[in-house]
Amino acid sequence: YFHLQLNAPLLFALTRDAGGGHEFQVIRIQADGRLALEGALDMGSLPGGISEQHYPYRFLVEGDTAYLTFGPRLESGPATLHVLSLSDPAHPCLISTVDLGEAVVGDNLRQKPHLAVVKNASYMYVTGQFGGSAKGDLRIVDVSDPASPWIASTWDEQLGAAEMRFAGSHAYLTDRDSGLYVLDCGDPLNPAVQ
């Protein structure tokens, strides 16, 4: 399991099998605490497919929608944000995919592109190492229409951003080298450091 999110009584999980395939699972927590697989989506079956060269990073479930990030497993490759419908938990399905651009893995293979994902209002904020840089940038994706998300803005400040949290319209980003940044996202199309 790569990542878990609990929205009781459902547990959402992103897995990778021994063959390199990835699956998004919806698991129901029974009254006695046992787990029962309710539904799953083979990420390799999606149009354009997720291959063993792509690595799942993070996902976020909000309501009946899931947002998943994938990026390169080694060196560099495309990064994507997948939007899934969970309106029928037994049959999760792809709504749309957004190309986030080329992402890189740091010299140390444990320095993945991160692809942290946070939702605030109608926007997804995805940090990652985009455009061939060894540091990180921010992609702001308008998801007001989950069937047609689009990159509304980018913030290329070459951060080593690993994590991000929101309070109101302010984003707090950690930087491996420089500490903590406060980003005013009151206007998501023009974020600014405070």
Short mmCIF file of C-alpha atoms in Angstrom, two decimals:
data_model
loop_
_atom_site.label_atom_id
_atom_site.label_comp_id
_atom_site.label_asym_id
_atom_site.label_seq_id
_atom_site.Cartn_x
_atom_site.Cartn_y
_atom_site.Cartn_z
CA TYR A 1 0.00 0.00 0.00
CA PHE A 2 1.32 3.41 -1.01
CA HIS A 3 -1.22 5.70 0.54
CA LEU A 4 -4.37 5.41 2.64
CA GLN A 5 -7.23 7.74 3.43
CA LEU A 6 -9.96 6.95 5.91
CA ASN A 7 -13.45 8.36 5.34
CA ALA A 8 -15.30 5.98 7.68
CA PRO A 9 -16.83 3.58 6.96
CA LEU A 10 -14.70 3.55 3.79
CA LEU A 11 -10.93 3.22 3.54
CA PHE A 12 -9.28 4.22 0.25
CA ALA A 13 -5.94 2.72 -0.75
CA LEU A 14 -3.47 2.94 -3.61
CA THR A 15 -1.59 -0.32 -4.09
CA ARG A 16 1.12 -1.81 -6.24
CA ASP A 17 1.27 -5.52 -6.93
CA ALA A 18 4.36 -7.70 -7.42
CA GLY A 19 4.06 -7.28 -11.19
CA GLY A 20 4.30 -3.50 -10.99
CA GLY A 21 0.61 -2.78 -11.57
CA HIS A 22 -1.27 -0.14 -9.59
CA GLU A 23 -4.80 -0.35 -8.22
CA PHE A 24 -7.04 2.13 -6.45
CA GLN A 25 -9.13 0.26 -3.87
CA VAL A 26 -12.30 1.12 -1.97
CA ILE A 27 -12.45 -0.93 1.24
CA ARG A 28 -15.45 -1.06 3.58
CA ILE A 29 -14.81 -1.30 7.31
CA GLN A 30 -17.32 -3.77 8.76
CA ALA A 31 -19.01 -3.22 12.14
CA ASP A 32 -16.69 -5.83 13.67
CA GLY A 33 -13.58 -4.04 12.30
CA ARG A 34 -12.89 -6.49 9.48
CA LEU A 35 -12.18 -5.14 6.01
CA ALA A 36 -14.07 -6.01 2.84
CA LEU A 37 -12.96 -4.93 -0.63
CA GLU A 38 -15.91 -3.02 -2.07
CA GLY A 39 -14.44 -1.87 -5.39
CA ALA A 40 -11.20 -1.38 -7.28
CA LEU A 41 -9.84 0.27 -10.40
CA ASP A 42 -6.81 -1.12 -12.23
CA MET A 43 -4.83 2.02 -13.07
CA GLY A 44 -3.12 0.21 -15.96
CA SER A 45 -6.50 -0.17 -17.66
CA LEU A 46 -6.97 3.58 -18.02
CA PRO A 47 -6.61 5.26 -21.43
CA GLY A 48 -2.92 6.00 -21.83
CA GLY A 49 -2.36 3.46 -19.06
CA ILE A 50 -0.24 3.73 -15.97
CA SER A 51 2.82 1.61 -16.62
CA GLU A 52 5.33 0.10 -14.24
CA GLN A 53 7.52 3.13 -15.03
CA HIS A 54 5.03 5.39 -13.25
CA TYR A 55 4.90 5.69 -9.52
CA PRO A 56 1.84 6.56 -7.44
CA TYR A 57 2.47 9.48 -5.13
CA ARG A 58 -0.49 10.87 -3.27
CA PHE A 59 -4.23 10.98 -3.55
CA LEU A 60 -7.06 12.85 -1.92
CA VAL A 61 -10.70 11.79 -1.65
CA GLU A 62 -13.30 14.50 -1.19
CA GLY A 63 -16.95 13.57 -1.32
CA ASP A 64 -17.46 11.17 -4.20
CA THR A 65 -14.34 12.26 -6.09
CA ALA A 66 -10.73 11.06 -5.83
CA TYR A 67 -7.68 12.95 -7.10
CA LEU A 68 -4.57 10.81 -7.71
CA THR A 69 -1.07 11.89 -8.71
CA PHE A 70 1.37 9.71 -10.63
CA GLY A 71 4.91 10.52 -11.72
CA PRO A 72 8.09 8.90 -12.97
CA ARG A 73 9.54 5.96 -11.10
CA LEU A 74 13.10 6.59 -12.29
CA GLU A 75 14.84 9.70 -13.66
CA SER A 76 12.16 11.74 -15.45
CA GLY A 77 8.81 11.36 -17.13
CA PRO A 78 5.28 12.68 -17.30
CA ALA A 79 3.36 13.56 -14.16
CA THR A 80 -0.41 13.31 -14.16
CA LEU A 81 -3.41 14.08 -11.99
CA HIS A 82 -6.27 11.57 -12.40
CA VAL A 83 -9.81 12.43 -11.31
CA LEU A 84 -11.98 9.45 -10.35
CA SER A 85 -15.70 9.21 -9.63
CA LEU A 86 -16.60 7.28 -6.48
CA SER A 87 -20.34 7.85 -6.77
CA ASP A 88 -20.64 4.06 -6.98
CA PRO A 89 -17.94 2.83 -4.56
CA ALA A 90 -18.16 -0.67 -6.03
CA HIS A 91 -17.14 0.69 -9.44
CA PRO A 92 -14.69 3.62 -9.22
CA CYS A 93 -14.15 5.09 -12.67
CA LEU A 94 -11.97 7.66 -14.39
CA ILE A 95 -13.54 11.05 -15.08
CA SER A 96 -10.51 12.89 -16.46
CA THR A 97 -6.72 13.22 -16.52
CA VAL A 98 -4.54 16.33 -16.46
CA ASP A 99 -0.96 16.33 -17.76
CA LEU A 100 1.10 18.20 -15.16
CA GLY A 101 4.24 18.24 -17.30
CA GLU A 102 7.61 16.54 -17.09
CA ALA A 103 8.69 15.65 -13.57
CA VAL A 104 12.11 14.51 -12.37
CA VAL A 105 13.43 12.28 -9.63
CA GLY A 106 16.39 13.71 -7.69
CA ASP A 107 19.91 12.27 -7.86
CA ASN A 108 19.12 10.24 -4.78
CA LEU A 109 16.34 7.90 -5.94
CA ARG A 110 14.58 8.43 -2.63
CA GLN A 111 14.08 12.07 -3.65
CA LYS A 112 10.90 11.49 -5.61
CA PRO A 113 9.06 14.37 -7.27
CA HIS A 114 6.69 14.34 -4.25
CA LEU A 115 3.55 15.36 -6.11
CA ALA A 116 1.81 16.32 -2.88
CA VAL A 117 -1.82 17.19 -3.49
CA VAL A 118 -4.13 19.49 -1.52
CA LYS A 119 -7.59 20.80 -2.44
CA ASN A 120 -8.80 24.26 -1.49
CA ALA A 121 -12.16 25.44 -2.83
CA SER A 122 -12.30 24.56 -6.56
CA TYR A 123 -8.55 24.13 -6.98
CA MET A 124 -6.08 21.30 -6.55
CA TYR A 125 -2.57 22.35 -5.57
CA VAL A 126 0.12 19.89 -6.67
CA THR A 127 3.76 20.34 -5.70
CA GLY A 128 6.43 18.52 -7.66
CA GLN A 129 9.76 18.70 -9.42
CA PHE A 130 8.56 19.84 -12.83
CA GLY A 131 10.30 21.01 -15.97
CA GLY A 132 13.61 19.26 -15.40
CA SER A 133 14.47 21.19 -12.24
CA ALA A 134 16.03 19.51 -9.22
CA LYS A 135 13.74 21.63 -7.02
CA GLY A 136 9.99 21.91 -6.91
CA ASP A 137 7.22 23.96 -8.38
CA LEU A 138 3.48 24.26 -7.86
CA ARG A 139 0.70 23.48 -10.32
CA ILE A 140 -2.74 24.93 -9.54
CA VAL A 141 -5.46 22.92 -11.28
CA ASP A 142 -9.03 24.19 -11.61
CA VAL A 143 -11.28 21.22 -10.76
CA SER A 144 -14.58 23.10 -10.56
CA ASP A 145 -15.72 20.78 -13.38
CA PRO A 146 -14.14 17.38 -12.59
CA ALA A 147 -14.76 16.25 -16.17
CA SER A 148 -12.66 19.13 -17.56
CA PRO A 149 -9.90 20.11 -15.13
CA TRP A 150 -7.17 22.40 -16.41
CA ILE A 151 -3.94 23.97 -15.14
CA ALA A 152 -5.04 27.45 -14.14
CA SER A 153 -1.68 28.66 -12.88
CA THR A 154 1.87 27.61 -12.12
CA TRP A 155 4.21 28.93 -9.49
CA ASP A 156 7.80 28.16 -10.43
CA GLU A 157 9.84 29.24 -7.45
CA GLN A 158 12.23 26.27 -7.42
CA LEU A 159 11.25 25.10 -3.97
CA GLY A 160 12.10 21.73 -2.55
CA ALA A 161 8.44 21.65 -1.52
CA ALA A 162 7.55 18.37 0.09
CA GLU A 163 4.35 19.09 2.00
CA MET A 164 1.62 21.68 1.86
CA ARG A 165 -1.34 22.59 4.07
CA PHE A 166 -4.05 25.25 3.84
CA ALA A 167 -5.67 27.59 6.34
CA GLY A 168 -8.19 29.83 4.62
CA SER A 169 -6.56 31.21 1.49
CA HIS A 170 -2.99 30.72 2.77
CA ALA A 171 -0.86 27.73 1.82
CA TYR A 172 2.02 26.65 4.03
CA LEU A 173 4.74 24.81 2.12
CA THR A 174 7.77 23.06 3.56
CA ASP A 175 11.07 23.39 1.72
CA ARG A 176 13.80 20.83 2.34
CA ASP A 177 16.47 23.53 2.06
CA SER A 178 14.87 26.81 3.15
CA GLY A 179 12.27 25.95 5.76
CA LEU A 180 8.67 27.12 5.54
CA TYR A 181 6.94 29.39 3.01
CA VAL A 182 3.59 31.12 3.34
CA LEU A 183 1.82 31.52 0.01
CA ASP A 184 -1.21 33.82 -0.35
CA CYS A 185 -3.60 32.02 -2.71
CA GLY A 186 -6.47 34.48 -2.30
CA ASP A 187 -6.21 34.82 -6.08
CA PRO A 188 -5.36 31.24 -7.17
CA LEU A 189 -4.25 32.51 -10.58
CA ASN A 190 -1.61 34.76 -8.98
CA PRO A 191 -0.22 33.15 -5.79
CA ALA A 192 2.32 35.30 -3.92
CA VAL A 193 4.82 34.65 -1.13
CA GLN A 194 4.10 36.54 2.06
#
